[in-house]
Amino acid sequence: TVGRGHHGDGKKVSRIPTAGLIVAAFAHRSSRAGDPQLHTHLVIPNLVHGADGRWSAMDTAAIYRYARTASSLYQAVLRGELTRTLGVDWTPIRRGVADIAGIPRPVIDGFSQRRRQIVDAMTRRGTTGPKAAQAACLDTRRTKRRTSQMALRDRWAETAKAIGFPAPSVREVVGQSRLPEPVDIEQLAAGLFGPNGLTADRTTFTRQDLARAICETVPAGTPLKLADVDELVTSLMADDEVIPVATRDGCDRRYTTRELLLTEQSALATATAEPARPVGVASWMMRDARLARTDLSDEQTAMVTTLTSSGRRVDVVAGPAGAGKTAGLAAAHEIWTMSGHQVLGACVSWLAAQQLEAATGILTVSLTKLLHDADRQGLPPGAVVVLDEASLVNTRTYHRLQQHVLAVDGKLTLVGDPHQLAEIGAGGIFGALAERPETIRLTGNQRQQEPWERDALRRLRDGDAITALDAYTAHDRVHTA
């Protein structure tokens, strides 16, 4: 489709069908450095023919959204064709790409001169990352030289022989594979819609995400065409495990899986349900005695009081860095311990666990170790578990921990900042729990003393990094090397 109408004037643009894209394809068999590199360039004029007979500029945003999927599809089709024609096997697929099995790494490195040019340029400059690689690629590319296919093949044969991979070794790689078995749709669905599938690292997905996952999940070398992938996508989208979710206007329709949705619902329901009896409640005499000899702020005192008296299964403490969450936890730990409760701490990383234990006295380990031990022998009866940096914990891992705490009639205290870095896996559970009215919120700043620094930290947390950086620079906190 194409947008027809004025853009940027506040009026809604209507969309009409078109005759499709005009594409010129150029197949190349080598890189600029003369390495064997079979690839295809697609040149797409920025012009489409609408159903109303008019030519218009196309919506290029859609092209960019589908770029990764198109790349995965190209690689999958290429693998299928090479397996069919040459009988080669493949290494595991990573990020949509696989190598032909049986080719030693020194041979691959020896035929990667172009990559070596780019890496060497980045090393000289001391740069890293995709943008730096793109810049190095542009700066190091030489004018193309026309070389006959026969001359290229002779040169490649000489290079391979010099590396220790002569023609007989090449013949041992080809003709060794048979075409994979037809795709098992049920097995494919079980993998894609399970915990380690499409929602392993994100909570939702689109049709193009599913198409890309199919290309990267089916056995390498499976004969595929675009029509085959479209058919598989349509079949899989009809699976009962696929649940559509609400999206904003103009965005691609998104979906989640029933397994993740049920996990989220179970975690939220358990966290908000009233326990059969209060859990994690400390002695009021112990609490008053401990608070009487502290210099905590009013916010911190209220935090400690709520944590040790609410009786809820799950309490949430939300606040920015420097708000005094750790000092409050140290006091709560003493009160719980003096009242006979065993307190355990967990963090995503070992370093953070060591820092929390040093600052609060809570026996703290990594979340992975805590869950490993809990799977083997359970948690102590009535344990109070403090999960620090909870915003970094994905939903499935959180649910697993919560179930262990629930099994021993314990209490779970979540501490973190919803504005912190997001979870590595599919998440959002901490943010959802932190929206509850009973969430303990700390807004003060107990760490930074200068007003400008407190303002800069607040701006950084709210996403205004440029203004914050200007403030740090103006106060000689940034040193450029």
Short mmCIF file of C-alpha atoms in Angstrom, two decimals:
data_model
loop_
_atom_site.label_atom_id
_atom_site.label_comp_id
_atom_site.label_asym_id
_atom_site.label_seq_id
_atom_site.Cartn_x
_atom_site.Cartn_y
_atom_site.Cartn_z
CA THR A 1 0.00 0.00 0.00
CA VAL A 2 0.93 3.66 -0.24
CA GLY A 3 -0.12 6.72 1.74
CA ARG A 4 -2.15 9.13 -0.33
CA GLY A 5 -2.58 12.68 0.97
CA HIS A 6 -0.69 15.42 2.79
CA HIS A 7 1.91 14.43 5.35
CA GLY A 8 2.66 16.49 8.43
CA ASP A 9 -0.42 18.71 8.31
CA GLY A 10 -2.35 16.79 10.97
CA LYS A 11 -4.70 15.14 8.49
CA LYS A 12 -5.02 11.36 8.42
CA VAL A 13 -3.38 9.87 5.36
CA SER A 14 -5.46 7.31 3.45
CA ARG A 15 -3.77 4.15 2.23
CA ILE A 16 -4.47 2.59 -1.17
CA PRO A 17 -3.18 -0.61 -2.81
CA THR A 18 -0.38 -0.53 -5.37
CA ALA A 19 0.99 -2.78 -8.10
CA GLY A 20 3.94 -3.61 -5.81
CA LEU A 21 7.62 -2.82 -5.88
CA ILE A 22 9.91 -2.47 -8.87
CA VAL A 23 13.14 -4.32 -8.05
CA ALA A 24 16.34 -4.88 -10.01
CA ALA A 25 18.45 -7.78 -8.70
CA PHE A 26 22.21 -8.06 -9.25
CA ALA A 27 23.89 -11.35 -8.26
CA HIS A 28 27.53 -11.08 -7.19
CA ARG A 29 29.89 -13.96 -6.52
CA SER A 30 32.78 -12.12 -4.89
CA SER A 31 33.58 -9.29 -2.51
CA ARG A 32 35.50 -6.13 -3.40
CA ALA A 33 38.62 -7.82 -2.04
CA GLY A 34 38.14 -10.76 -4.39
CA ASP A 35 36.91 -13.23 -1.76
CA PRO A 36 34.21 -15.75 -2.70
CA GLN A 37 31.03 -14.14 -1.43
CA LEU A 38 27.76 -15.09 -3.12
CA HIS A 39 25.21 -12.33 -2.51
CA THR A 40 22.53 -10.32 -4.29
CA HIS A 41 22.02 -6.56 -4.42
CA LEU A 42 18.45 -5.33 -4.78
CA VAL A 43 17.90 -1.83 -6.16
CA ILE A 44 14.41 -0.52 -5.37
CA PRO A 45 13.34 2.76 -7.02
CA ASN A 46 11.43 4.99 -4.62
CA LEU A 47 8.31 4.82 -6.79
CA VAL A 48 5.10 2.75 -6.73
CA HIS A 49 2.07 2.70 -9.00
CA GLY A 50 -1.17 3.21 -7.06
CA ALA A 51 -4.52 1.59 -7.83
CA ASP A 52 -5.79 5.07 -8.77
CA GLY A 53 -3.29 5.23 -11.64
CA ARG A 54 -0.93 7.72 -10.03
CA TRP A 55 2.74 7.17 -9.23
CA SER A 56 3.91 8.03 -5.69
CA ALA A 57 6.90 7.76 -3.39
CA MET A 58 6.60 4.58 -1.34
CA ASP A 59 6.48 4.25 2.41
CA THR A 60 10.13 3.34 3.01
CA ALA A 61 9.57 2.78 6.74
CA ALA A 62 8.00 -0.58 5.88
CA ILE A 63 11.08 -1.54 3.86
CA TYR A 64 13.34 -0.94 6.84
CA ARG A 65 11.02 -2.84 9.19
CA TYR A 66 11.25 -5.90 6.97
CA ALA A 67 15.00 -5.68 6.23
CA ARG A 68 16.12 -8.26 8.80
CA THR A 69 13.32 -10.63 7.82
CA ALA A 70 14.23 -10.33 4.15
CA SER A 71 17.86 -11.10 4.98
CA SER A 72 16.90 -14.21 6.98
CA LEU A 73 14.63 -15.39 4.18
CA TYR A 74 17.38 -14.88 1.58
CA GLN A 75 19.85 -16.88 3.66
CA ALA A 76 17.32 -19.69 4.27
CA VAL A 77 16.51 -19.99 0.55
CA LEU A 78 20.23 -19.92 -0.30
CA ARG A 79 20.96 -22.72 2.18
CA GLY A 80 18.16 -24.82 0.72
CA GLU A 81 19.42 -24.34 -2.84
CA LEU A 82 23.02 -25.16 -1.94
CA THR A 83 21.97 -28.28 -0.05
CA ARG A 84 19.82 -29.36 -3.01
CA THR A 85 22.48 -28.72 -5.64
CA LEU A 86 25.73 -29.46 -3.77
CA GLY A 87 24.62 -31.67 -0.87
CA VAL A 88 26.34 -29.59 1.83
CA ASP A 89 25.62 -29.61 5.58
CA TRP A 90 25.47 -26.51 7.80
CA THR A 91 26.69 -25.25 11.13
CA PRO A 92 24.05 -23.97 13.63
CA ILE A 93 22.21 -20.84 12.46
CA ARG A 94 23.16 -17.67 14.36
CA ARG A 95 21.40 -14.38 13.63
CA GLY A 96 20.02 -15.84 10.43
CA VAL A 97 23.38 -16.98 9.01
CA ALA A 98 25.16 -20.36 8.99
CA ASP A 99 28.46 -21.62 7.56
CA ILE A 100 28.91 -24.69 5.39
CA ALA A 101 29.91 -27.53 7.72
CA GLY A 102 33.36 -29.02 7.21
CA ILE A 103 35.13 -25.79 6.21
CA PRO A 104 37.92 -25.21 8.80
CA ARG A 105 38.10 -21.83 10.50
CA PRO A 106 41.56 -20.99 9.01
CA VAL A 107 40.03 -21.39 5.53
CA ILE A 108 37.13 -19.09 6.39
CA ASP A 109 39.55 -16.52 7.83
CA GLY A 110 41.82 -16.85 4.80
CA PHE A 111 38.94 -15.97 2.47
CA SER A 112 37.78 -13.03 4.62
CA GLN A 113 40.14 -10.33 3.41
CA ARG A 114 37.39 -7.72 3.20
CA ARG A 115 36.38 -8.31 6.81
CA ARG A 116 40.02 -8.10 7.86
CA GLN A 117 40.35 -4.69 6.17
CA ILE A 118 37.35 -3.40 8.10
CA VAL A 119 38.49 -4.85 11.46
CA ASP A 120 42.02 -3.48 10.98
CA ALA A 121 40.62 -0.01 10.24
CA MET A 122 38.49 -0.13 13.40
CA THR A 123 41.48 -1.31 15.44
CA ARG A 124 43.61 1.59 14.22
CA ARG A 125 40.88 4.05 15.19
CA GLY A 126 39.98 2.32 18.43
CA THR A 127 36.30 2.12 17.50
CA THR A 128 33.68 -0.62 17.98
CA GLY A 129 30.05 -1.30 17.11
CA PRO A 130 27.87 -1.51 13.99
CA LYS A 131 28.11 2.21 13.14
CA ALA A 132 31.89 2.13 13.38
CA ALA A 133 32.00 -0.99 11.19
CA GLN A 134 29.84 0.75 8.60
CA ALA A 135 32.12 3.79 8.58
CA ALA A 136 35.22 1.59 8.26
CA CYS A 137 33.55 -0.33 5.43
CA LEU A 138 32.91 2.85 3.46
CA ASP A 139 36.37 4.29 4.11
CA THR A 140 38.26 1.15 3.10
CA ARG A 141 36.37 0.04 0.02
CA ARG A 142 38.29 0.26 -3.20
CA THR A 143 37.02 0.69 -6.72
CA LYS A 144 35.68 -2.58 -8.08
CA ARG A 145 37.92 -4.48 -10.48
CA ARG A 146 36.48 -6.59 -13.24
CA THR A 147 37.94 -10.10 -13.06
CA SER A 148 36.73 -13.09 -15.02
CA GLN A 149 35.11 -15.97 -13.14
CA MET A 150 37.80 -18.33 -14.45
CA ALA A 151 40.58 -16.11 -13.08
CA LEU A 152 38.82 -15.83 -9.71
CA ARG A 153 38.38 -19.60 -9.45
CA ASP A 154 42.03 -20.21 -10.27
CA ARG A 155 43.09 -17.71 -7.60
CA TRP A 156 40.71 -19.24 -5.02
CA ALA A 157 42.06 -22.72 -5.75
CA GLU A 158 45.63 -21.51 -5.21
CA THR A 159 44.69 -19.74 -1.95
CA ALA A 160 42.83 -22.79 -0.63
CA LYS A 161 45.76 -25.06 -1.47
CA ALA A 162 48.19 -22.70 0.28
CA ILE A 163 45.98 -22.68 3.40
CA GLY A 164 45.90 -26.47 3.42
CA PHE A 165 42.48 -27.06 1.87
CA PRO A 166 43.11 -28.42 -1.68
CA ALA A 167 40.49 -29.68 -4.12
CA PRO A 168 40.19 -33.18 -2.57
CA SER A 169 39.28 -31.56 0.77
CA VAL A 170 36.59 -29.50 -0.93
CA ARG A 171 35.11 -32.63 -2.49
CA GLU A 172 34.81 -34.17 0.97
CA VAL A 173 32.47 -31.34 1.99
CA VAL A 174 29.99 -31.57 -0.90
CA GLY A 175 27.66 -34.44 -1.64
CA GLN A 176 27.52 -35.54 1.99
CA SER A 177 24.03 -34.30 2.90
CA ARG A 178 20.49 -35.28 2.08
CA LEU A 179 17.59 -32.87 2.09
CA PRO A 180 16.07 -32.46 5.57
CA GLU A 181 12.73 -34.03 6.41
CA PRO A 182 9.58 -31.95 5.73
CA VAL A 183 8.84 -29.33 8.37
CA ASP A 184 6.81 -30.70 11.32
CA ILE A 185 4.34 -27.86 11.95
CA GLU A 186 3.41 -29.06 15.45
CA GLN A 187 7.04 -29.40 16.52
CA LEU A 188 7.82 -25.99 15.01
CA ALA A 189 4.90 -24.38 16.90
CA ALA A 190 5.94 -25.98 20.19
CA GLY A 191 9.41 -24.47 19.88
CA LEU A 192 8.42 -21.03 18.61
CA PHE A 193 5.59 -20.48 21.08
CA GLY A 194 7.32 -22.00 24.11
CA PRO A 195 9.44 -20.26 26.78
CA ASN A 196 12.57 -20.39 24.60
CA GLY A 197 10.87 -19.25 21.41
CA LEU A 198 9.62 -15.91 20.12
CA THR A 199 8.88 -14.53 23.60
CA ALA A 200 12.15 -15.61 25.21
CA ASP A 201 13.60 -12.08 24.93
CA ARG A 202 10.51 -9.93 24.27
CA THR A 203 6.88 -9.98 25.29
CA THR A 204 5.34 -9.57 21.83
CA PHE A 205 6.12 -10.32 18.19
CA THR A 206 4.89 -9.48 14.67
CA ARG A 207 4.26 -11.58 11.57
CA GLN A 208 7.68 -10.65 10.22
CA ASP A 209 9.28 -11.71 13.50
CA LEU A 210 7.56 -15.07 13.08
CA ALA A 211 8.72 -15.36 9.46
CA ARG A 212 12.30 -14.62 10.49
CA ALA A 213 12.11 -17.14 13.34
CA ILE A 214 10.87 -19.82 10.94
CA CYS A 215 13.85 -19.23 8.64
CA GLU A 216 16.22 -19.51 11.61
CA THR A 217 14.50 -22.49 13.28
CA VAL A 218 13.76 -25.00 10.52
CA PRO A 219 16.71 -27.37 9.87
CA ALA A 220 19.42 -25.63 7.88
CA GLY A 221 19.20 -26.65 4.24
CA THR A 222 15.42 -27.10 4.24
CA PRO A 223 14.15 -26.16 0.77
CA LEU A 224 12.21 -22.92 1.25
CA LYS A 225 10.63 -20.29 -0.95
CA LEU A 226 8.76 -17.13 0.02
CA ALA A 227 5.45 -18.90 -0.61
CA ASP A 228 6.49 -21.71 1.76
CA VAL A 229 7.30 -19.26 4.54
CA ASP A 230 4.05 -17.35 3.98
CA GLU A 231 2.11 -20.60 4.24
CA LEU A 232 3.90 -21.57 7.45
CA VAL A 233 3.27 -18.13 8.96
CA THR A 234 -0.44 -18.33 8.15
CA SER A 235 -0.72 -21.82 9.64
CA LEU A 236 1.19 -20.91 12.80
CA MET A 237 -0.77 -17.68 13.35
CA ALA A 238 -3.92 -19.81 13.63
CA ASP A 239 -2.43 -21.77 16.54
CA ASP A 240 -4.28 -21.47 19.86
CA GLU A 241 -1.03 -20.38 21.51
CA VAL A 242 -1.00 -17.09 19.56
CA ILE A 243 -2.81 -14.22 21.31
CA PRO A 244 -3.25 -10.79 19.62
CA VAL A 245 -2.53 -7.74 21.78
CA ALA A 246 -3.60 -4.10 21.46
CA THR A 247 -1.36 -1.86 19.35
CA ARG A 248 -1.24 1.83 18.47
CA ASP A 249 -2.62 3.10 15.16
CA GLY A 250 -0.09 2.82 12.36
CA CYS A 251 1.92 0.06 14.07
CA ASP A 252 2.22 -3.51 12.88
CA ARG A 253 -0.16 -5.86 14.66
CA ARG A 254 1.57 -7.57 17.57
CA TYR A 255 0.98 -10.91 19.28
CA THR A 256 2.08 -12.78 22.38
CA THR A 257 1.91 -16.41 23.48
CA ARG A 258 -0.63 -18.01 25.78
CA GLU A 259 2.20 -19.47 27.87
CA LEU A 260 3.72 -16.04 28.63
CA LEU A 261 0.31 -14.44 29.17
CA LEU A 262 -0.70 -17.11 31.70
CA THR A 263 2.66 -16.73 33.45
CA GLU A 264 2.15 -12.96 33.75
CA GLN A 265 -1.41 -13.36 34.99
CA SER A 266 -0.38 -15.95 37.56
CA ALA A 267 2.48 -13.77 38.83
CA LEU A 268 0.27 -10.68 39.16
CA ALA A 269 -2.62 -12.56 40.77
CA THR A 270 -0.35 -14.22 43.33
CA ALA A 271 1.42 -10.97 44.16
CA THR A 272 -1.82 -9.09 44.80
CA ALA A 273 -3.79 -11.85 46.57
CA GLU A 274 -4.29 -11.65 50.34
CA PRO A 275 -2.34 -14.40 52.16
CA ALA A 276 -4.15 -16.83 54.44
CA ARG A 277 -2.29 -15.17 57.30
CA PRO A 278 0.11 -12.19 57.42
CA VAL A 279 3.67 -13.02 56.37
CA GLY A 280 6.98 -11.35 57.21
CA VAL A 281 5.53 -9.36 60.12
CA ALA A 282 8.08 -8.22 62.70
CA SER A 283 7.68 -7.37 66.36
CA TRP A 284 6.52 -3.78 66.78
CA MET A 285 8.76 -3.44 69.83
CA MET A 286 11.81 -4.51 67.84
CA ARG A 287 10.81 -2.12 65.05
CA ASP A 288 10.33 0.87 67.33
CA ALA A 289 13.58 0.18 69.16
CA ARG A 290 15.56 -0.05 65.91
CA LEU A 291 13.98 3.03 64.34
CA ALA A 292 14.58 5.06 67.50
CA ARG A 293 18.34 4.84 66.95
CA THR A 294 18.49 5.65 63.25
CA ASP A 295 18.85 8.82 61.24
CA LEU A 296 16.60 7.65 58.40
CA SER A 297 14.46 10.16 56.55
CA ASP A 298 10.69 10.14 56.92
CA GLU A 299 10.40 8.29 53.60
CA GLN A 300 12.88 5.64 54.67
CA THR A 301 11.20 5.21 58.05
CA ALA A 302 7.84 4.73 56.35
CA MET A 303 9.45 2.19 54.01
CA VAL A 304 10.85 0.12 56.90
CA THR A 305 7.59 0.29 58.82
CA THR A 306 5.54 -0.89 55.84
CA LEU A 307 7.92 -3.70 54.90
CA THR A 308 7.98 -5.15 58.40
CA SER A 309 4.27 -4.76 59.17
CA SER A 310 2.18 -5.02 55.97
CA GLY A 311 1.91 -8.82 56.04
CA ARG A 312 1.64 -8.89 52.24
CA ARG A 313 3.19 -11.68 50.19
CA VAL A 314 4.87 -9.18 47.89
CA ASP A 315 5.96 -5.64 48.70
CA VAL A 316 7.52 -3.33 46.13
CA VAL A 317 10.01 -0.54 46.87
CA ALA A 318 10.52 1.79 43.89
CA GLY A 319 12.86 4.73 43.75
CA PRO A 320 15.81 6.22 41.88
CA ALA A 321 19.46 5.66 42.71
CA GLY A 322 20.44 7.54 45.86
CA ALA A 323 16.92 7.56 47.32
CA GLY A 324 18.00 5.53 50.34
CA LYS A 325 16.58 2.12 49.48
CA THR A 326 19.68 0.26 50.69
CA ALA A 327 19.84 2.04 54.06
CA GLY A 328 16.16 1.24 54.58
CA LEU A 329 16.78 -2.43 53.76
CA ALA A 330 19.62 -2.57 56.33
CA ALA A 331 17.24 -1.42 59.06
CA ALA A 332 14.45 -3.76 57.90
CA HIS A 333 16.91 -6.65 57.89
CA GLU A 334 17.80 -6.06 61.53
CA ILE A 335 14.16 -5.83 62.55
CA TRP A 336 13.18 -9.01 60.68
CA THR A 337 16.17 -10.91 62.08
CA MET A 338 15.51 -9.80 65.67
CA SER A 339 11.90 -10.96 65.18
CA GLY A 340 13.01 -14.46 64.16
CA HIS A 341 12.68 -14.24 60.38
CA GLN A 342 15.43 -15.59 58.11
CA VAL A 343 16.28 -12.98 55.47
CA LEU A 344 17.86 -13.89 52.13
CA GLY A 345 18.97 -11.54 49.38
CA ALA A 346 19.34 -11.99 45.63
CA CYS A 347 20.65 -9.87 42.75
CA VAL A 348 21.05 -10.57 39.06
CA SER A 349 24.86 -10.32 39.24
CA TRP A 350 27.39 -11.59 41.78
CA LEU A 351 28.98 -8.14 42.09
CA ALA A 352 25.66 -6.52 42.97
CA ALA A 353 24.99 -9.35 45.45
CA GLN A 354 28.30 -8.70 47.22
CA GLN A 355 27.58 -4.97 47.37
CA LEU A 356 24.09 -5.50 48.80
CA GLU A 357 25.39 -7.89 51.47
CA ALA A 358 28.16 -5.46 52.47
CA ALA A 359 25.71 -2.56 52.73
CA THR A 360 22.80 -4.29 54.47
CA GLY A 361 24.16 -7.39 56.18
CA ILE A 362 21.64 -9.55 54.32
CA LEU A 363 23.08 -12.91 53.23
CA THR A 364 22.96 -12.34 49.45
CA VAL A 365 23.76 -14.50 46.43
CA SER A 366 23.10 -14.26 42.72
CA LEU A 367 19.52 -14.93 41.67
CA THR A 368 20.70 -17.90 39.59
CA LYS A 369 22.28 -19.56 42.64
CA LEU A 370 19.29 -18.82 44.86
CA LEU A 371 16.94 -20.46 42.35
CA HIS A 372 19.31 -23.40 41.84
CA ASP A 373 19.41 -24.05 45.58
CA ALA A 374 15.65 -23.53 45.91
CA ASP A 375 14.98 -26.04 43.12
CA ARG A 376 17.04 -28.64 44.99
CA GLN A 377 15.98 -28.12 48.60
CA GLY A 378 13.45 -25.31 48.74
CA LEU A 379 13.69 -22.10 50.77
CA PRO A 380 13.70 -21.91 54.58
CA PRO A 381 10.15 -21.88 56.04
CA GLY A 382 8.76 -18.36 56.30
CA ALA A 383 11.83 -16.83 54.63
CA VAL A 384 11.88 -13.16 53.73
CA VAL A 385 13.51 -12.82 50.30
CA VAL A 386 14.82 -9.43 49.17
CA LEU A 387 15.27 -9.16 45.38
CA ASP A 388 17.34 -6.09 44.57
CA GLU A 389 17.49 -4.50 41.09
CA ALA A 390 14.20 -6.31 40.43
CA SER A 391 13.58 -4.33 37.24
CA LEU A 392 16.32 -6.43 35.61
CA VAL A 393 14.52 -9.73 36.25
CA ASN A 394 12.40 -11.18 33.46
CA THR A 395 8.85 -12.36 34.03
CA ARG A 396 9.43 -16.12 33.91
CA THR A 397 12.36 -15.96 36.32
CA TYR A 398 10.38 -13.74 38.68
CA HIS A 399 7.42 -16.14 38.61
CA ARG A 400 9.72 -19.05 39.40
CA LEU A 401 11.14 -17.22 42.44
CA GLN A 402 7.69 -16.15 43.57
CA GLN A 403 6.45 -19.73 43.49
CA HIS A 404 9.33 -20.83 45.74
CA VAL A 405 8.56 -18.05 48.24
CA LEU A 406 4.87 -18.88 48.19
CA ALA A 407 5.61 -22.59 48.81
CA VAL A 408 7.24 -21.80 52.19
CA ASP A 409 4.67 -19.17 53.23
CA GLY A 410 7.35 -16.50 52.93
CA LYS A 411 7.53 -12.86 51.89
CA LEU A 412 9.08 -11.38 48.74
CA THR A 413 10.40 -7.82 48.77
CA LEU A 414 11.12 -6.32 45.34
CA VAL A 415 13.47 -3.34 45.23
CA GLY A 416 14.35 -1.37 42.13
CA ASP A 417 13.67 1.46 39.74
CA PRO A 418 11.15 1.13 36.87
CA HIS A 419 13.23 3.69 34.96
CA GLN A 420 16.36 1.51 35.13
CA LEU A 421 17.60 -0.67 32.26
CA ALA A 422 15.04 -3.20 31.11
CA GLU A 423 15.17 -6.97 31.57
CA ILE A 424 17.29 -9.13 29.30
CA GLY A 425 14.41 -11.57 28.76
CA ALA A 426 10.69 -10.95 28.25
CA GLY A 427 9.75 -8.68 31.13
CA GLY A 428 7.60 -5.86 32.42
CA ILE A 429 6.48 -7.61 35.60
CA PHE A 430 8.28 -5.23 37.98
CA GLY A 431 6.87 -2.20 36.20
CA ALA A 432 3.37 -3.64 36.43
CA LEU A 433 3.70 -4.42 40.13
CA ALA A 434 5.23 -0.99 40.83
CA GLU A 435 2.06 0.69 39.48
CA ARG A 436 -0.01 -0.62 42.41
CA PRO A 437 -1.15 2.06 44.91
CA GLU A 438 0.45 0.17 47.82
CA THR A 439 3.92 0.43 46.26
CA ILE A 440 6.45 2.04 48.59
CA ARG A 441 7.86 5.02 46.71
CA LEU A 442 11.03 6.90 47.58
CA THR A 443 11.46 10.23 45.83
CA GLY A 444 14.14 11.95 47.92
CA ASN A 445 17.86 11.89 47.26
CA GLN A 446 20.06 10.82 50.16
CA ARG A 447 23.28 10.52 48.15
CA GLN A 448 23.91 13.63 46.03
CA GLN A 449 24.28 16.77 48.12
CA GLU A 450 24.51 19.45 45.41
CA PRO A 451 21.15 20.69 44.04
CA TRP A 452 22.49 20.78 40.47
CA GLU A 453 23.66 17.17 40.73
CA ARG A 454 20.30 16.02 42.05
CA ASP A 455 18.62 17.78 39.12
CA ALA A 456 21.06 16.23 36.63
CA LEU A 457 20.43 12.75 38.02
CA ARG A 458 16.67 13.27 37.78
CA ARG A 459 16.98 14.42 34.17
CA LEU A 460 19.20 11.44 33.32
CA ARG A 461 16.64 9.06 34.86
CA ASP A 462 13.82 10.72 32.89
CA GLY A 463 15.69 10.27 29.61
CA ASP A 464 17.01 13.83 29.16
CA ALA A 465 20.62 12.69 28.84
CA ILE A 466 21.85 15.71 26.87
CA THR A 467 20.85 18.24 29.53
CA ALA A 468 22.31 16.03 32.25
CA LEU A 469 25.59 15.68 30.36
CA ASP A 470 25.76 19.45 29.90
CA ALA A 471 25.37 19.90 33.66
CA TYR A 472 28.11 17.36 34.46
CA THR A 473 30.40 18.99 31.89
CA ALA A 474 29.76 22.47 33.27
CA HIS A 475 30.79 21.28 36.74
CA ASP A 476 34.00 19.57 35.57
CA ARG A 477 32.65 16.06 36.07
CA VAL A 478 33.40 14.99 32.46
CA HIS A 479 37.00 14.50 31.31
CA THR A 480 37.58 13.84 27.62
CA ALA A 481 40.56 11.63 26.73
#
